[in-house]
Every structure is written in structure tokens, then in C-alpha cells.
């Protein structure tokens, strides 16, 4: 059966049904991959994949990035295995609360992410939705002189920086996403390696804007203001979609051209999600070379 693809009422996103991702055939994968490049976010309701099936689905997109050593799937969850809930002060909870700011995954790693696959297992009564914003349409909506100005700029990306902004101070070497090498710099405008479309590449991990060659830097306030203004402008209708999760749903998004964020919920309720991240391609997702 051919998958049914319904575009969302926005510049990105589609809901895909009439497909069982656990038994994906080659012709169906071709359809999914083409839709992924066109819509950047694909929502697959009612899949109920096992961990192994989610990993297998993720592996169609490329090499799985191990967020935690030897794990191809990680819980994004406020519930421990014994059923107790994490306190807001817990390290893992602070990282998840950081997800409530617009971001793209692994931009703070030397090799940024290509795609992320997220599944819902336990959802709160209300809140806890996820939103995505289209950075291709955002770039297109800028005036030509701003587009040109941005083409010459780059920013540092750091999870220490973004977590610091919400008051979470992390010691170097804390694990998952907390790099131990130099902080990557990335251009503010990214060209998609498949579609060749330019998109804004910003989000909460970005700071310290300067010229691409690193010879000129904006001052801290001007840099923060520029990045804030770009995210505020970009993450507006018709460039955003929101998904209210039902257990069993799977979403895959293209980190190279969308931002995403989690919405708040009451932390006295459980929210259990599982994440599989696909590493970018070295040719297109490697950070800029370190400047002297
Ligand atoms: C993520 C993420 C958002 C959410 O898994 O990378 O940002 O809604 N999740 O849990
Ligand atoms: Mn994320």
C-alpha cells in the first residue's frame, strides 16, 4: 500500500499514514526519504515501534550518533525505571528543560546531526507538545541585504553556553553532548546537502557571532541580539507546526533545516519519549576549521 502523505498547514511538516515503519519496504523507504527532503518533519501516528525497530528506522537515514556510549536509543524522560519522577534540579531534567528553547540537535558537536527520531511512550494530560520551525522558509523570508550580510557570518555552538542561559552550570566532561574539545563554529546560513536550499542555522546553542574567517567579532550584546532577533523572526507562522503526542507516535526531523523545541508540562506527571539521533555527513555537517 502506498503511504498517505498529508502536508501540514505550514511551510513544513507532513503527517504520514498507511505505512508500518516496523515493516518498511524499499519502495516505501524511497517515498519516506523523498518526503523527508520535501517536508523536513514527518509525523507517523500510531506506530508503536520496539526500540530495535526505532533504531532500524533511524539507520535508514544514516549512521546513528551515540548520545550515550553504546546506546542507539536514549530515553527523554522524567521517570526513572523504578517509576519515581525526577526533580527539576536533576541534571537530566535540566537538560530536558533546556529542550524547551528553540534548537537544532548536536550543533555543539564537531559533527552536527542530520536527523532525529523521537517516539512517544507516556504523555502528560496537557502540555509536552513538540514544535518545529522551518529555517528554509525563514531564510527565504529575509530581505536580500540581510540574507547577504548573514552569508558572511558564523557562530559558536555550545551546550555549556545554552544550559548556562537557563542557570544549569555543567562541569566539562559531563557526558552527553558536553564536548571536551574546542567549541565548534558554524555558518549562520547552511546549504542543505541534498536539496541545496539555504536555511538559517541558529538556535539556543549559538553565541559569539563573527565573520566566517573569525577575524572580526560582534560584541557580546550585538551578537546575542542578532541571534535572538533571528530566532524570533524565524519561529513564527506559517513556519511552525506543533504536534500533540499520543503514545505510539514517531516523528523524524531534519536538523539541517529545522529548529525544534519541547513545550512545558506539569512535571508531577510522567512524560516518556525515546530519541534516536542520526549523525550528519562529514562533508556537510562538520564545523568550520578552528581559527588561530
Ligand atoms: C530532543 C528534543 C523535544 C521534546 O529529543 O532532541 O529536543 O519535545 N525533544 O522532547
Ligand atoms: Mn532536541
PDB file of N, CA, C and O in Angstrom, residues 10-88:
ATOM      1  N   UNK A  10       1.357  24.633   6.992  1.00  0.00           N
ATOM      2  CA  UNK A  10       2.544  25.438   7.300  1.00  0.00           C
ATOM      3  C   UNK A  10       3.544  25.185   6.187  1.00  0.00           C
ATOM      4  O   UNK A  10       3.275  24.380   5.288  1.00  0.00           O
ATOM      5  N   UNK A  11       4.708  25.849   6.255  1.00  0.00           N
ATOM      6  CA  UNK A  11       5.697  25.658   5.186  1.00  0.00           C
ATOM      7  C   UNK A  11       6.467  24.348   5.329  1.00  0.00           C
ATOM      8  O   UNK A  11       7.276  24.002   4.466  1.00  0.00           O
ATOM      9  N   UNK A  12       6.273  23.659   6.448  1.00  0.00           N
ATOM     10  CA  UNK A  12       6.989  22.389   6.680  1.00  0.00           C
ATOM     11  C   UNK A  12       6.034  21.364   7.270  1.00  0.00           C
ATOM     12  O   UNK A  12       4.942  21.703   7.713  1.00  0.00           O
ATOM     13  N   UNK A  13       6.486  20.107   7.293  1.00  0.00           N
ATOM     14  CA  UNK A  13       5.767  19.067   8.020  1.00  0.00           C
ATOM     15  C   UNK A  13       4.701  18.364   7.206  1.00  0.00           C
ATOM     16  O   UNK A  13       4.021  18.962   6.380  1.00  0.00           O
ATOM     17  N   UNK A  14       4.605  17.043   7.444  1.00  0.00           N
ATOM     18  CA  UNK A  14       3.531  16.250   6.854  1.00  0.00           C
ATOM     19  C   UNK A  14       3.227  15.093   7.796  1.00  0.00           C
ATOM     20  O   UNK A  14       4.112  14.623   8.525  1.00  0.00           O
ATOM     21  N   UNK A  15       1.969  14.671   7.765  1.00  0.00           N
ATOM     22  CA  UNK A  15       1.543  13.511   8.547  1.00  0.00           C
ATOM     23  C   UNK A  15       1.460  12.328   7.583  1.00  0.00           C
ATOM     24  O   UNK A  15       0.833  12.432   6.526  1.00  0.00           O
ATOM     25  N   UNK A  16       2.152  11.241   7.943  1.00  0.00           N
ATOM     26  CA  UNK A  16       2.226  10.093   7.045  1.00  0.00           C
ATOM     27  C   UNK A  16       1.496   8.908   7.679  1.00  0.00           C
ATOM     28  O   UNK A  16       1.816   8.502   8.799  1.00  0.00           O
ATOM     29  N   UNK A  17       0.524   8.383   6.958  1.00  0.00           N
ATOM     30  CA  UNK A  17      -0.191   7.199   7.443  1.00  0.00           C
ATOM     31  C   UNK A  17      -0.220   6.135   6.346  1.00  0.00           C
ATOM     32  O   UNK A  17       0.430   6.311   5.302  1.00  0.00           O
ATOM     33  N   UNK A  18      -0.951   5.062   6.588  1.00  0.00           N
ATOM     34  CA  UNK A  18      -0.963   3.923   5.655  1.00  0.00           C
ATOM     35  C   UNK A  18       0.445   3.365   5.455  1.00  0.00           C
ATOM     36  O   UNK A  18       0.866   3.055   4.337  1.00  0.00           O
ATOM     37  N   UNK A  19       1.173   3.259   6.559  1.00  0.00           N
ATOM     38  CA  UNK A  19       2.534   2.726   6.497  1.00  0.00           C
ATOM     39  C   UNK A  19       2.856   2.133   7.870  1.00  0.00           C
ATOM     40  O   UNK A  19       2.416   2.674   8.887  1.00  0.00           O
ATOM     41  N   UNK A  20       3.567   1.014   7.882  1.00  0.00           N
ATOM     42  CA  UNK A  20       4.025   0.424   9.147  1.00  0.00           C
ATOM     43  C   UNK A  20       5.548   0.516   9.151  1.00  0.00           C
ATOM     44  O   UNK A  20       6.226  -0.228   8.429  1.00  0.00           O
ATOM     45  N   UNK A  21       6.095   1.447   9.930  1.00  0.00           N
ATOM     46  CA  UNK A  21       7.549   1.674   9.896  1.00  0.00           C
ATOM     47  C   UNK A  21       8.335   0.454  10.365  1.00  0.00           C
ATOM     48  O   UNK A  21       9.498   0.302  10.014  1.00  0.00           O
ATOM     49  N   UNK A  22       7.691  -0.394  11.152  1.00  0.00           N
ATOM     50  CA  UNK A  22       8.356  -1.613  11.621  1.00  0.00           C
ATOM     51  C   UNK A  22       8.574  -2.627  10.504  1.00  0.00           C
ATOM     52  O   UNK A  22       9.380  -3.546  10.642  1.00  0.00           O
ATOM     53  N   UNK A  23       7.845  -2.459   9.409  1.00  0.00           N
ATOM     54  CA  UNK A  23       7.998  -3.391   8.267  1.00  0.00           C
ATOM     55  C   UNK A  23       8.168  -2.579   6.990  1.00  0.00           C
ATOM     56  O   UNK A  23       7.483  -2.812   5.991  1.00  0.00           O
ATOM     57  N   UNK A  24       9.060  -1.632   7.038  1.00  0.00           N
ATOM     58  CA  UNK A  24       9.245  -0.696   5.923  1.00  0.00           C
ATOM     59  C   UNK A  24       9.829  -1.422   4.705  1.00  0.00           C
ATOM     60  O   UNK A  24      10.871  -2.063   4.805  1.00  0.00           O
ATOM     61  N   UNK A  25       9.162  -1.295   3.573  1.00  0.00           N
ATOM     62  CA  UNK A  25       9.695  -1.901   2.345  1.00  0.00           C
ATOM     63  C   UNK A  25      10.584  -0.880   1.634  1.00  0.00           C
ATOM     64  O   UNK A  25      10.505   0.319   1.914  1.00  0.00           O
ATOM     65  N   UNK A  26      11.395  -1.335   0.700  1.00  0.00           N
ATOM     66  CA  UNK A  26      12.299  -0.432  -0.029  1.00  0.00           C
ATOM     67  C   UNK A  26      11.520   0.655  -0.786  1.00  0.00           C
ATOM     68  O   UNK A  26      11.857   1.837  -0.677  1.00  0.00           O
ATOM     69  N   UNK A  27      10.445   0.276  -1.532  1.00  0.00           N
ATOM     70  CA  UNK A  27       9.689   1.342  -2.211  1.00  0.00           C
ATOM     71  C   UNK A  27       9.095   2.354  -1.224  1.00  0.00           C
ATOM     72  O   UNK A  27       9.070   3.553  -1.503  1.00  0.00           O
ATOM     73  N   UNK A  28       8.636   1.873  -0.061  1.00  0.00           N
ATOM     74  CA  UNK A  28       8.096   2.819   0.935  1.00  0.00           C
ATOM     75  C   UNK A  28       9.199   3.727   1.464  1.00  0.00           C
ATOM     76  O   UNK A  28       8.994   4.914   1.677  1.00  0.00           O
ATOM     77  N   UNK A  29      10.397   3.158   1.696  1.00  0.00           N
ATOM     78  CA  UNK A  29      11.516   3.986   2.173  1.00  0.00           C
ATOM     79  C   UNK A  29      11.816   5.107   1.171  1.00  0.00           C
ATOM     80  O   UNK A  29      12.064   6.252   1.562  1.00  0.00           O
ATOM     81  N   UNK A  30      11.768   4.779  -0.120  1.00  0.00           N
ATOM     82  CA  UNK A  30      12.035   5.809  -1.142  1.00  0.00           C
ATOM     83  C   UNK A  30      11.040   6.961  -1.012  1.00  0.00           C
ATOM     84  O   UNK A  30      11.409   8.130  -1.133  1.00  0.00           O
ATOM     85  N   UNK A  31       9.786   6.608  -0.753  1.00  0.00           N
ATOM     86  CA  UNK A  31       8.744   7.628  -0.601  1.00  0.00           C
ATOM     87  C   UNK A  31       9.006   8.452   0.665  1.00  0.00           C
ATOM     88  O   UNK A  31       8.919   9.685   0.665  1.00  0.00           O
ATOM     89  N   UNK A  32       9.363   7.753   1.752  1.00  0.00           N
ATOM     90  CA  UNK A  32       9.631   8.444   3.023  1.00  0.00           C
ATOM     91  C   UNK A  32      10.827   9.386   2.867  1.00  0.00           C
ATOM     92  O   UNK A  32      10.794  10.545   3.308  1.00  0.00           O
ATOM     93  N   UNK A  33      11.878   8.918   2.217  1.00  0.00           N
ATOM     94  CA  UNK A  33      13.079   9.749   2.086  1.00  0.00           C
ATOM     95  C   UNK A  33      12.787  11.003   1.253  1.00  0.00           C
ATOM     96  O   UNK A  33      13.207  12.115   1.612  1.00  0.00           O
ATOM     97  N   UNK A  34      12.043  10.832   0.173  1.00  0.00           N
ATOM     98  CA  UNK A  34      11.701  12.000  -0.655  1.00  0.00           C
ATOM     99  C   UNK A  34      10.833  12.981   0.144  1.00  0.00           C
ATOM    100  O   UNK A  34      11.037  14.198   0.073  1.00  0.00           O
ATOM    101  N   UNK A  35       9.895  12.455   0.924  1.00  0.00           N
ATOM    102  CA  UNK A  35       9.022  13.320   1.729  1.00  0.00           C
ATOM    103  C   UNK A  35       9.829  14.025   2.824  1.00  0.00           C
ATOM    104  O   UNK A  35       9.586  15.195   3.146  1.00  0.00           O
ATOM    105  N   UNK A  36      10.814  13.342   3.362  1.00  0.00           N
ATOM    106  CA  UNK A  36      11.694  13.927   4.386  1.00  0.00           C
ATOM    107  C   UNK A  36      12.422  15.142   3.812  1.00  0.00           C
ATOM    108  O   UNK A  36      12.515  16.192   4.446  1.00  0.00           O
ATOM    109  N   UNK A  37      12.902  15.013   2.590  1.00  0.00           N
ATOM    110  CA  UNK A  37      13.605  16.144   1.979  1.00  0.00           C
ATOM    111  C   UNK A  37      12.653  17.278   1.637  1.00  0.00           C
ATOM    112  O   UNK A  37      13.023  18.446   1.700  1.00  0.00           O
ATOM    113  N   UNK A  38      11.434  16.938   1.300  1.00  0.00           N
ATOM    114  CA  UNK A  38      10.476  17.992   0.935  1.00  0.00           C
ATOM    115  C   UNK A  38       9.889  18.685   2.175  1.00  0.00           C
ATOM    116  O   UNK A  38       9.838  19.910   2.242  1.00  0.00           O
ATOM    117  N   UNK A  39       9.462  17.904   3.157  1.00  0.00           N
ATOM    118  CA  UNK A  39       8.697  18.471   4.285  1.00  0.00           C
ATOM    119  C   UNK A  39       9.543  18.726   5.537  1.00  0.00           C
ATOM    120  O   UNK A  39       9.107  19.433   6.438  1.00  0.00           O
ATOM    121  N   UNK A  40      10.698  18.081   5.640  1.00  0.00           N
ATOM    122  CA  UNK A  40      11.661  18.266   6.748  1.00  0.00           C
ATOM    123  C   UNK A  40      11.199  17.699   8.095  1.00  0.00           C
ATOM    124  O   UNK A  40      12.032  17.430   8.959  1.00  0.00           O
ATOM    125  N   UNK A  41       9.900  17.557   8.300  1.00  0.00           N
ATOM    126  CA  UNK A  41       9.379  16.918   9.521  1.00  0.00           C
ATOM    127  C   UNK A  41       8.284  15.955   9.077  1.00  0.00           C
ATOM    128  O   UNK A  41       7.351  16.357   8.379  1.00  0.00           O
ATOM    129  N   UNK A  42       8.418  14.680   9.469  1.00  0.00           N
ATOM    130  CA  UNK A  42       7.387  13.696   9.136  1.00  0.00           C
ATOM    131  C   UNK A  42       6.832  13.116  10.434  1.00  0.00           C
ATOM    132  O   UNK A  42       7.589  12.646  11.293  1.00  0.00           O
ATOM    133  N   UNK A  43       5.519  13.160  10.542  1.00  0.00           N
ATOM    134  CA  UNK A  43       4.815  12.674  11.735  1.00  0.00           C
ATOM    135  C   UNK A  43       4.116  11.365  11.345  1.00  0.00           C
ATOM    136  O   UNK A  43       3.317  11.351  10.399  1.00  0.00           O
ATOM    137  N   UNK A  44       4.458  10.297  12.054  1.00  0.00           N
ATOM    138  CA  UNK A  44       3.859   8.977  11.780  1.00  0.00           C
ATOM    139  C   UNK A  44       3.042   8.566  13.004  1.00  0.00           C
ATOM    140  O   UNK A  44       3.609   8.059  13.980  1.00  0.00           O
ATOM    141  N   UNK A  45       1.726   8.773  12.970  1.00  0.00           N
ATOM    142  CA  UNK A  45       0.922   8.387  14.137  1.00  0.00           C
ATOM    143  C   UNK A  45       0.844   6.861  14.280  1.00  0.00           C
ATOM    144  O   UNK A  45       0.969   6.126  13.294  1.00  0.00           O
ATOM    145  N   UNK A  46       0.646   6.434  15.528  1.00  0.00           N
ATOM    146  CA  UNK A  46       0.208   5.058  15.794  1.00  0.00           C
ATOM    147  C   UNK A  46       1.153   3.973  15.269  1.00  0.00           C
ATOM    148  O   UNK A  46       0.702   3.003  14.678  1.00  0.00           O
ATOM    149  N   UNK A  47       2.456   4.128  15.514  1.00  0.00           N
ATOM    150  CA  UNK A  47       3.434   3.145  15.034  1.00  0.00           C
ATOM    151  C   UNK A  47       3.817   2.102  16.089  1.00  0.00           C
ATOM    152  O   UNK A  47       4.077   0.958  15.755  1.00  0.00           O
ATOM    153  N   UNK A  48       3.912   2.519  17.348  1.00  0.00           N
ATOM    154  CA  UNK A  48       4.239   1.598  18.462  1.00  0.00           C
ATOM    155  C   UNK A  48       5.448   0.721  18.146  1.00  0.00           C
ATOM    156  O   UNK A  48       5.372  -0.504  18.204  1.00  0.00           O
ATOM    157  N   UNK A  49       6.558   1.343  17.779  1.00  0.00           N
ATOM    158  CA  UNK A  49       7.762   0.580  17.446  1.00  0.00           C
ATOM    159  C   UNK A  49       8.475   0.091  18.701  1.00  0.00           C
ATOM    160  O   UNK A  49       8.472   0.770  19.738  1.00  0.00           O
ATOM    161  N   UNK A  50       9.102  -1.063  18.602  1.00  0.00           N
ATOM    162  CA  UNK A  50      10.016  -1.508  19.664  1.00  0.00           C
ATOM    163  C   UNK A  50      11.288  -0.658  19.531  1.00  0.00           C
ATOM    164  O   UNK A  50      11.513  -0.009  18.501  1.00  0.00           O
ATOM    165  N   UNK A  51      12.153  -0.723  20.555  1.00  0.00           N
ATOM    166  CA  UNK A  51      13.428   0.008  20.470  1.00  0.00           C
ATOM    167  C   UNK A  51      14.200  -0.428  19.226  1.00  0.00           C
ATOM    168  O   UNK A  51      14.737   0.415  18.492  1.00  0.00           O
ATOM    169  N   UNK A  52      14.250  -1.739  19.007  1.00  0.00           N
ATOM    170  CA  UNK A  52      15.028  -2.253  17.861  1.00  0.00           C
ATOM    171  C   UNK A  52      14.461  -1.725  16.548  1.00  0.00           C
ATOM    172  O   UNK A  52      15.211  -1.374  15.630  1.00  0.00           O
ATOM    173  N   UNK A  53      13.126  -1.633  16.453  1.00  0.00           N
ATOM    174  CA  UNK A  53      12.511  -1.127  15.215  1.00  0.00           C
ATOM    175  C   UNK A  53      12.783   0.368  15.031  1.00  0.00           C
ATOM    176  O   UNK A  53      12.994   0.833  13.912  1.00  0.00           O
ATOM    177  N   UNK A  54      12.777   1.111  16.145  1.00  0.00           N
ATOM    178  CA  UNK A  54      13.073   2.551  16.026  1.00  0.00           C
ATOM    179  C   UNK A  54      14.510   2.758  15.549  1.00  0.00           C
ATOM    180  O   UNK A  54      14.786   3.610  14.699  1.00  0.00           O
ATOM    181  N   UNK A  55      15.426   1.958  16.096  1.00  0.00           N
ATOM    182  CA  UNK A  55      16.839   2.069  15.696  1.00  0.00           C
ATOM    183  C   UNK A  55      16.988   1.702  14.209  1.00  0.00           C
ATOM    184  O   UNK A  55      17.676   2.394  13.452  1.00  0.00           O
ATOM    185  N   UNK A  56      16.285   0.642  13.806  1.00  0.00           N
ATOM    186  CA  UNK A  56      16.364   0.210  12.408  1.00  0.00           C
ATOM    187  C   UNK A  56      15.804   1.291  11.477  1.00  0.00           C
ATOM    188  O   UNK A  56      16.371   1.577  10.419  1.00  0.00           O
ATOM    189  N   UNK A  57      14.700   1.913  11.895  1.00  0.00           N
ATOM    190  CA  UNK A  57      14.142   3.006  11.085  1.00  0.00           C
ATOM    191  C   UNK A  57      15.161   4.147  10.999  1.00  0.00           C
ATOM    192  O   UNK A  57      15.455   4.662   9.914  1.00  0.00           O
ATOM    193  N   UNK A  58      15.731   4.524  12.145  1.00  0.00           N
ATOM    194  CA  UNK A  58      16.719   5.610  12.169  1.00  0.00           C
ATOM    195  C   UNK A  58      17.905   5.317  11.259  1.00  0.00           C
ATOM    196  O   UNK A  58      18.408   6.208  10.571  1.00  0.00           O
ATOM    197  N   UNK A  59      18.319   4.057  11.238  1.00  0.00           N
ATOM    198  CA  UNK A  59      19.514   3.677  10.476  1.00  0.00           C
ATOM    199  C   UNK A  59      19.314   3.834   8.970  1.00  0.00           C
ATOM    200  O   UNK A  59      20.287   3.922   8.217  1.00  0.00           O
ATOM    201  N   UNK A  60      18.049   3.908   8.517  1.00  0.00           N
ATOM    202  CA  UNK A  60      17.811   4.192   7.099  1.00  0.00           C
ATOM    203  C   UNK A  60      18.365   5.567   6.718  1.00  0.00           C
ATOM    204  O   UNK A  60      18.718   5.806   5.567  1.00  0.00           O
ATOM    205  N   UNK A  61      18.378   6.487   7.687  1.00  0.00           N
ATOM    206  CA  UNK A  61      18.792   7.861   7.385  1.00  0.00           C
ATOM    207  C   UNK A  61      20.313   8.016   7.406  1.00  0.00           C
ATOM    208  O   UNK A  61      20.841   8.997   6.890  1.00  0.00           O
ATOM    209  N   UNK A  62      21.003   7.112   8.079  1.00  0.00           N
ATOM    210  CA  UNK A  62      22.458   7.222   8.142  1.00  0.00           C
ATOM    211  C   UNK A  62      22.995   6.600   9.419  1.00  0.00           C
ATOM    212  O   UNK A  62      22.288   5.854  10.108  1.00  0.00           O
ATOM    213  N   UNK A  63      24.208   6.982   9.757  1.00  0.00           N
ATOM    214  CA  UNK A  63      24.871   6.412  10.938  1.00  0.00           C
ATOM    215  C   UNK A  63      24.267   6.988  12.222  1.00  0.00           C
ATOM    216  O   UNK A  63      24.102   8.198  12.340  1.00  0.00           O
ATOM    217  N   UNK A  64      23.928   6.119  13.146  1.00  0.00           N
ATOM    218  CA  UNK A  64      23.346   6.577  14.410  1.00  0.00           C
ATOM    219  C   UNK A  64      24.433   7.235  15.258  1.00  0.00           C
ATOM    220  O   UNK A  64      25.543   6.698  15.384  1.00  0.00           O
ATOM    221  N   UNK A  65      24.119   8.412  15.782  1.00  0.00           N
ATOM    222  CA  UNK A  65      25.043   9.116  16.680  1.00  0.00           C
ATOM    223  C   UNK A  65      24.776   8.611  18.090  1.00  0.00           C
ATOM    224  O   UNK A  65      23.631   8.600  18.542  1.00  0.00           O
ATOM    225  N   UNK A  66      25.818   8.198  18.787  1.00  0.00           N
ATOM    226  CA  UNK A  66      25.599   7.670  20.141  1.00  0.00           C
ATOM    227  C   UNK A  66      25.674   8.792  21.159  1.00  0.00           C
ATOM    228  O   UNK A  66      26.746   9.277  21.507  1.00  0.00           O
ATOM    229  N   UNK A  67      24.490   9.228  21.619  1.00  0.00           N
ATOM    230  CA  UNK A  67      24.408  10.303  22.613  1.00  0.00           C
ATOM    231  C   UNK A  67      24.993   9.821  23.931  1.00  0.00           C
ATOM    232  O   UNK A  67      25.574  10.577  24.693  1.00  0.00           O
ATOM    233  N   UNK A  68      24.784   8.558  24.189  1.00  0.00           N
ATOM    234  CA  UNK A  68      25.349   7.913  25.376  1.00  0.00           C
ATOM    235  C   UNK A  68      26.111   6.711  24.808  1.00  0.00           C
ATOM    236  O   UNK A  68      25.608   6.045  23.895  1.00  0.00           O
ATOM    237  N   UNK A  69      27.323   6.473  25.319  1.00  0.00           N
ATOM    238  CA  UNK A  69      28.167   5.414  24.754  1.00  0.00           C
ATOM    239  C   UNK A  69      27.393   4.106  24.618  1.00  0.00           C
ATOM    240  O   UNK A  69      26.684   3.686  25.531  1.00  0.00           O
ATOM    241  N   UNK A  70      27.525   3.499  23.450  1.00  0.00           N
ATOM    242  CA  UNK A  70      26.922   2.188  23.169  1.00  0.00           C
ATOM    243  C   UNK A  70      25.396   2.167  23.202  1.00  0.00           C
ATOM    244  O   UNK A  70      24.803   1.103  23.300  1.00  0.00           O
ATOM    245  N   UNK A  71      24.743   3.332  23.145  1.00  0.00           N
ATOM    246  CA  UNK A  71      23.274   3.339  23.125  1.00  0.00           C
ATOM    247  C   UNK A  71      22.798   3.992  21.834  1.00  0.00           C
ATOM    248  O   UNK A  71      23.178   5.119  21.534  1.00  0.00           O
ATOM    249  N   UNK A  72      21.973   3.281  21.085  1.00  0.00           N
ATOM    250  CA  UNK A  72      21.427   3.834  19.841  1.00  0.00           C
ATOM    251  C   UNK A  72      20.060   4.446  20.033  1.00  0.00           C
ATOM    252  O   UNK A  72      19.465   4.965  19.084  1.00  0.00           O
ATOM    253  N   UNK A  73      19.556   4.351  21.256  1.00  0.00           N
ATOM    254  CA  UNK A  73      18.263   4.961  21.578  1.00  0.00           C
ATOM    255  C   UNK A  73      18.348   5.390  23.039  1.00  0.00           C
ATOM    256  O   UNK A  73      18.899   4.650  23.860  1.00  0.00           O
ATOM    257  N   UNK A  74      17.903   6.612  23.318  1.00  0.00           N
ATOM    258  CA  UNK A  74      18.012   7.091  24.708  1.00  0.00           C
ATOM    259  C   UNK A  74      16.665   7.648  25.170  1.00  0.00           C
ATOM    260  O   UNK A  74      15.940   8.265  24.390  1.00  0.00           O
ATOM    261  N   UNK A  75      16.334   7.430  26.454  1.00  0.00           N
ATOM    262  CA  UNK A  75      15.089   7.992  26.964  1.00  0.00           C
ATOM    263  C   UNK A  75      15.198   9.497  27.139  1.00  0.00           C
ATOM    264  O   UNK A  75      16.244  10.011  27.538  1.00  0.00           O
ATOM    265  N   UNK A  76      14.147  10.203  26.741  1.00  0.00           N
ATOM    266  CA  UNK A  76      13.991  11.628  27.061  1.00  0.00           C
ATOM    267  C   UNK A  76      12.798  11.590  28.021  1.00  0.00           C
ATOM    268  O   UNK A  76      11.643  11.638  27.599  1.00  0.00           O
ATOM    269  N   UNK A  77      13.096  11.413  29.294  1.00  0.00           N
ATOM    270  CA  UNK A  77      12.043  11.019  30.231  1.00  0.00           C
ATOM    271  C   UNK A  77      12.277  11.613  31.611  1.00  0.00           C
ATOM    272  O   UNK A  77      13.414  11.696  32.064  1.00  0.00           O
ATOM    273  N   UNK A  78      11.195  12.001  32.279  1.00  0.00           N
ATOM    274  CA  UNK A  78      11.317  12.476  33.661  1.00  0.00           C
ATOM    275  C   UNK A  78      11.001  11.351  34.648  1.00  0.00           C
ATOM    276  O   UNK A  78      10.859  11.596  35.832  1.00  0.00           O
ATOM    277  N   UNK A  79      10.856  10.124  34.144  1.00  0.00           N
ATOM    278  CA  UNK A  79      10.501   8.995  35.007  1.00  0.00           C
ATOM    279  C   UNK A  79      11.642   7.992  35.062  1.00  0.00           C
ATOM    280  O   UNK A  79      12.117   7.533  34.028  1.00  0.00           O
ATOM    281  N   UNK A  80      12.070   7.672  36.290  1.00  0.00           N
ATOM    282  CA  UNK A  80      13.134   6.666  36.436  1.00  0.00           C
ATOM    283  C   UNK A  80      12.551   5.272  36.225  1.00  0.00           C
ATOM    284  O   UNK A  80      11.329   5.104  36.257  1.00  0.00           O
ATOM    285  N   UNK A  81      13.446   4.298  36.126  1.00  0.00           N
ATOM    286  CA  UNK A  81      12.970   2.925  35.899  1.00  0.00           C
ATOM    287  C   UNK A  81      12.078   2.437  37.027  1.00  0.00           C
ATOM    288  O   UNK A  81      11.162   1.649  36.813  1.00  0.00           O
ATOM    289  N   UNK A  82      12.343   2.924  38.274  1.00  0.00           N
ATOM    290  CA  UNK A  82      11.518   2.481  39.414  1.00  0.00           C
ATOM    291  C   UNK A  82      10.185   3.234  39.484  1.00  0.00           C
ATOM    292  O   UNK A  82       9.404   3.036  40.408  1.00  0.00           O
ATOM    293  N   UNK A  83       9.922   4.093  38.501  1.00  0.00           N
ATOM    294  CA  UNK A  83       8.631   4.791  38.437  1.00  0.00           C
ATOM    295  C   UNK A  83       8.642   6.156  39.114  1.00  0.00           C
ATOM    296  O   UNK A  83       7.716   6.946  38.926  1.00  0.00           O
ATOM    297  N   UNK A  84       9.691   6.471  39.908  1.00  0.00           N
ATOM    298  CA  UNK A  84       9.744   7.787  40.559  1.00  0.00           C
ATOM    299  C   UNK A  84      10.082   8.860  39.528  1.00  0.00           C
ATOM    300  O   UNK A  84      10.664   8.568  38.469  1.00  0.00           O
ATOM    301  N   UNK A  85       9.694  10.095  39.840  1.00  0.00           N
ATOM    302  CA  UNK A  85       9.902  11.190  38.885  1.00  0.00           C
ATOM    303  C   UNK A  85      11.113  12.019  39.289  1.00  0.00           C
ATOM    304  O   UNK A  85      11.395  12.189  40.484  1.00  0.00           O
ATOM    305  N   UNK A  86      11.811  12.539  38.301  1.00  0.00           N
ATOM    306  CA  UNK A  86      12.990  13.375  38.562  1.00  0.00           C
ATOM    307  C   UNK A  86      12.575  14.730  39.123  1.00  0.00           C
ATOM    308  O   UNK A  86      11.541  15.281  38.732  1.00  0.00           O
ATOM    309  N   UNK A  87      13.397  15.274  40.013  1.00  0.00           N
ATOM    310  CA  UNK A  87      13.192  16.648  40.494  1.00  0.00           C
ATOM    311  C   UNK A  87      13.708  17.608  39.430  1.00  0.00           C
ATOM    312  O   UNK A  87      14.601  17.262  38.650  1.00  0.00           O
ATOM    313  N   UNK A  88      13.168  18.809  39.418  1.00  0.00           N
ATOM    314  CA  UNK A  88      13.591  19.802  38.420  1.00  0.00           C
ATOM    315  C   UNK A  88      15.094  20.077  38.474  1.00  0.00           C
ATOM    316  O   UNK A  88      15.697  20.442  37.472  1.00  0.00           O
TER     317      UNK A  88
END
